[in-house]
Amino acid sequence: MSGIRLEGVTLTRSTREEYAFDLKRSVFALVTGRYRRPRRRTVLDNVDLTIEPGEKVGLIGPNGAGKSTLLKVVCGILTPQRGTVVADGRIAPLIEFGAGFDPDLSVVDNIELYGTLLGRSRAEMLRKTDEILDFAELDDYRNATVRSLSSGMTARLGFSIATDIEPEILVLDEVLAVGDESFRKKSRRRIDQLWKEHVTVVLVSHDMSMIGEMCDRAIWMVNGAIRHDGPANETTAAYFADVETSATEKLAQMREQLEIAGG
Ligand SMILES: Nc1ncnc2c1ncn2[C@@H]1O[C@H](COP(=O)(O)OP(=O)(O)OP(=O)(O)O)[C@@H](O)[C@H]1O
Ligand SMILES: [Mg+2]
């Protein structure tokens, strides 16, 4: 069990979905003639993907390619308009730090909240609280609100909770670089431990050497679709080659334009 299967997953988002309705801004847009209907953009385009239990898969590609969106679909945070998503197993999303927290509640209350969001019982979370605080090195902050933590401290808390609940599927979005140097070492050891166990992992990173080192397989996404899916080293090499080609092409174009301008 604990594999992931996506079939024909298509998801569109409105360009203005992020913003709450703002009357002032809308009136301003109308009177200045800048009002435009929010456009919908296809963010995931008919994605088929099967990840076997225990596989460690890297997800790479340029900014805006749809990597984080794909992870959110896997975790059930976003629902696609078309297609099916099956994720079999206890899933621990490490996606946007702070996403599962209520900033006005205390650290201990948030541990309980986050844990129950991840499907654990209250009793279990209460039992694990000390261990989690200890790993996050936040014992002195147990009654402080999450709002009063630094962003690195919040990240440490999220990491400690998500990795403490014995996940079967671990979803990581560029989060292995959180915290300070000593926490990074510690979290890396914990990740290594999970890596050895039979945990299914999907890891988004722009660090190709990390992908090559940690993943068996890598998927390269472009414009919401899968461009290449294969052994990690093969995929990162293909991606590098493509980035280099487009850089060379751009340079050649610039040179041409300069020559034209210079006569
Ligand atoms: N909350 C949102 N509302 C509307 N559109 C969004 C939202 N979040 C992301 N998008 C759009 O979805 C597309 C894919 O974004 P996504 O965050 O999945 O990219 P990514 O591959 O994770 O990029 P990055 O490497 O920069 O993290 C982008 O075009 C982005 O503008
Ligand atoms: Mg992203």
XYZ file of C-alpha atoms and ligand atoms in Angstrom:
295
model
C 0.000 0.000 0.000
C 0.915 3.677 0.453
C 1.355 4.393 -3.248
C 0.048 7.337 -5.224
C -1.953 7.274 -8.437
C -3.116 10.226 -10.535
C -5.161 9.747 -13.684
C -6.009 12.522 -16.129
C -5.651 15.170 -13.446
C -6.511 18.627 -14.741
C -6.712 21.685 -12.532
C -7.322 25.284 -13.491
C -6.982 28.289 -11.238
C -8.191 31.790 -11.539
C -5.427 34.377 -11.636
C -7.230 36.322 -8.939
C -8.216 33.452 -6.684
C -5.690 34.547 -4.093
C -7.204 37.881 -3.325
C -10.335 38.460 -1.359
C -12.831 40.769 -2.994
C -11.752 44.334 -2.463
C -14.405 46.965 -3.263
C -11.982 49.878 -3.354
C -9.706 48.144 -5.772
C -12.562 46.988 -8.000
C -14.048 50.481 -8.256
C -10.595 51.866 -9.011
C -10.120 49.249 -11.715
C -13.512 50.130 -13.228
C -12.996 53.901 -13.303
C -9.496 53.609 -14.673
C -10.706 51.147 -17.293
C -8.364 48.492 -16.024
C -11.029 46.006 -15.043
C -10.415 42.636 -16.543
C -12.213 39.386 -15.968
C -9.933 37.082 -14.006
C -8.467 34.603 -16.455
C -8.300 30.902 -15.707
C -5.019 29.196 -16.218
C -4.452 25.482 -16.626
C -2.054 24.656 -13.850
C -2.147 20.857 -14.162
C -2.778 19.525 -17.626
C -4.025 15.946 -17.844
C -1.387 14.464 -15.541
C -1.034 10.676 -15.301
C 1.320 9.458 -12.625
C 1.850 6.297 -10.608
C 4.226 6.168 -7.670
C 4.813 2.764 -6.137
C 4.938 2.248 -2.371
C 8.398 3.015 -1.036
C 9.547 4.898 -4.120
C 11.492 8.153 -3.604
C 10.529 10.531 -6.368
C 11.960 13.973 -7.087
C 9.874 16.641 -8.778
C 11.773 19.300 -10.727
C 11.055 22.082 -13.208
C 10.977 25.857 -13.570
C 9.060 28.275 -11.318
C 5.355 28.068 -11.948
C 5.545 24.616 -13.587
C 2.922 23.219 -11.206
C 5.096 21.242 -8.775
C 3.610 22.640 -5.561
C 0.128 22.367 -7.040
C 0.709 18.702 -7.813
C 1.757 18.091 -4.211
C -1.340 19.877 -2.938
C -3.509 17.663 -5.122
C -1.785 14.548 -3.763
C -2.434 15.743 -0.195
C -6.057 16.592 -0.910
C -5.574 20.314 -0.228
C -6.697 21.117 -3.791
C -9.300 19.171 -5.762
C -8.800 18.928 -9.525
C -11.675 19.712 -11.876
C -11.018 16.496 -13.792
C -9.309 13.196 -13.128
C -8.803 10.924 -10.150
C -6.341 11.049 -7.289
C -5.582 8.126 -5.008
C -3.062 8.381 -2.179
C -3.086 5.225 -0.110
C -1.590 5.732 3.311
C -0.972 8.139 6.153
C 0.284 11.234 4.464
C 2.487 13.905 6.007
C 2.586 17.084 3.950
C 5.473 19.446 4.490
C 4.339 22.000 2.028
C 3.908 25.523 3.241
C 5.103 26.002 6.728
C 2.520 27.461 8.961
C -0.264 26.291 6.630
C -1.736 23.964 9.235
C -1.257 26.318 12.187
C -3.545 28.750 13.938
C -1.161 31.625 14.757
C -3.196 32.815 17.746
C -3.144 29.477 19.540
C -0.261 28.308 21.666
C 2.454 25.998 20.399
C 1.065 22.999 22.337
C -2.472 23.603 21.069
C -1.115 23.817 17.558
C 0.630 20.477 17.925
C -2.724 18.949 18.752
C -4.456 20.830 15.932
C -1.881 19.970 13.284
C -1.800 16.331 14.382
C -5.557 15.971 14.147
C -5.448 17.621 10.704
C -3.002 14.877 9.739
C -5.452 12.286 10.998
C -3.955 11.415 14.389
C -6.004 11.181 17.565
C -5.915 13.893 20.230
C -4.679 11.408 22.819
C -1.802 10.380 20.595
C -0.815 13.982 19.953
C -0.903 14.780 23.665
C 1.386 11.807 24.264
C 3.808 12.988 21.607
C 3.829 16.677 22.545
C 6.988 16.605 24.672
C 8.895 14.610 22.099
C 7.871 17.049 19.352
C 8.769 20.112 21.420
C 12.063 18.522 22.289
C 13.008 17.808 18.684
C 11.963 21.298 17.598
C 13.927 22.724 20.549
C 10.902 24.747 21.532
C 10.334 23.561 25.119
C 10.601 27.126 26.348
C 7.904 28.243 23.928
C 5.199 25.685 24.660
C 2.699 28.340 25.795
C 3.736 31.076 23.393
C 1.506 31.743 20.388
C 2.764 30.508 17.034
C 2.534 34.101 15.805
C 5.331 35.046 18.197
C 7.753 32.442 16.795
C 10.328 33.319 14.175
C 9.739 31.816 10.728
C 12.579 29.330 11.232
C 11.081 28.259 14.552
C 7.666 27.775 12.929
C 9.299 25.689 10.217
C 11.008 23.555 12.869
C 7.709 22.979 14.612
C 5.994 21.907 11.371
C 8.855 19.599 10.490
C 8.908 18.003 13.938
C 5.183 17.284 13.921
C 4.955 15.985 10.367
C 7.915 13.644 10.744
C 6.919 12.447 14.205
C 3.578 10.964 13.208
C 5.123 7.977 11.399
C 3.961 8.876 7.917
C 3.618 6.342 5.115
C 3.735 9.016 2.451
C 5.973 12.026 2.926
C 5.487 15.037 0.711
C 8.231 17.659 0.857
C 8.179 20.999 -0.921
C 11.625 22.611 -0.762
C 11.709 22.210 2.971
C 14.941 20.380 3.625
C 16.721 23.677 4.010
C 14.720 24.950 6.973
C 16.083 26.067 10.281
C 19.607 26.937 11.244
C 22.682 24.813 10.603
C 22.292 22.560 13.637
C 18.604 21.936 13.011
C 19.305 21.231 9.379
C 21.747 18.473 10.316
C 19.270 17.013 12.761
C 16.375 17.120 10.321
C 18.518 15.580 7.624
C 19.214 12.612 9.946
C 15.524 12.187 10.605
C 14.765 12.318 6.905
C 17.498 9.748 6.252
C 15.823 7.466 8.769
C 12.462 7.793 7.026
C 14.237 7.201 3.732
C 15.461 3.833 4.969
C 12.024 2.816 6.108
C 9.440 1.897 3.552
C 8.089 5.431 3.229
C 6.882 6.749 -0.117
C 8.452 10.158 -0.759
C 7.737 12.957 -3.203
C 10.317 15.714 -2.949
C 10.263 19.046 -4.773
C 13.618 20.776 -5.056
C 15.608 23.091 -7.272
C 18.759 21.431 -5.952
C 19.581 18.890 -8.654
C 22.431 17.278 -6.757
C 20.078 16.661 -3.842
C 17.526 15.092 -6.187
C 20.228 12.903 -7.727
C 21.468 11.861 -4.303
C 18.150 11.216 -2.586
C 15.749 10.008 -5.265
C 15.536 6.893 -7.416
C 13.332 8.551 -9.924
C 12.668 12.135 -11.003
C 9.868 13.859 -12.855
C 10.424 17.073 -14.778
C 7.365 19.276 -15.109
C 6.797 22.094 -17.571
C 3.570 24.104 -17.859
C 1.548 21.704 -15.750
C 2.543 18.619 -17.708
C 5.178 15.923 -17.313
C 8.069 16.511 -19.708
C 10.276 13.633 -18.600
C 9.936 10.778 -16.127
C 12.842 8.425 -15.507
C 15.834 7.587 -13.317
C 16.782 10.682 -11.283
C 20.158 11.242 -12.955
C 18.699 10.891 -16.413
C 15.924 13.419 -15.698
C 18.199 16.005 -14.075
C 20.665 15.694 -16.989
C 17.848 16.253 -19.494
C 16.666 19.280 -17.518
C 20.179 20.741 -17.322
C 20.709 20.230 -21.043
C 17.435 22.024 -21.788
C 18.207 24.958 -19.506
C 21.625 25.291 -21.125
C 20.234 25.159 -24.659
C 17.691 27.864 -23.957
C 20.366 30.017 -22.307
C 22.633 29.622 -25.354
C 19.733 30.424 -27.678
C 18.892 33.564 -25.714
C 22.516 34.660 -25.811
C 22.669 34.121 -29.572
C 19.487 36.161 -30.006
C 20.894 38.993 -27.923
C 24.117 38.952 -29.953
C 22.133 39.105 -33.189
C 20.128 42.062 -31.947
C 23.286 43.843 -30.868
C 24.843 43.291 -34.290
C 21.719 44.652 -36.003
C 21.710 47.667 -33.701
C 25.425 48.223 -34.200
C 25.039 47.960 -37.991
N -3.234 30.409 -4.928
C -3.157 30.485 -6.247
N -4.125 31.079 -6.962
C -4.056 31.155 -8.295
N -3.050 30.651 -9.010
C -2.057 30.051 -8.369
C -2.043 29.932 -6.944
N -0.910 29.287 -6.579
C -0.250 29.021 -7.706
N -0.918 29.463 -8.789
C -0.497 29.349 -10.200
O -0.302 27.988 -10.517
C 0.826 27.819 -11.372
C 1.734 26.749 -10.790
O 2.203 27.190 -9.540
P 3.024 26.253 -8.561
O 3.100 26.964 -7.274
O 2.445 24.897 -8.575
O 4.446 26.229 -9.283
P 5.817 25.546 -8.806
O 6.223 24.597 -9.880
O 5.680 25.018 -7.436
O 6.822 26.784 -8.857
P 8.047 27.196 -7.863
O 9.260 26.499 -8.371
O 8.151 28.673 -8.086
O 7.656 26.851 -6.465
C 1.449 29.192 -11.537
O 1.042 29.691 -12.786
C 0.854 30.008 -10.429
O 0.670 31.338 -10.843
Mg 6.495 25.560 -5.585
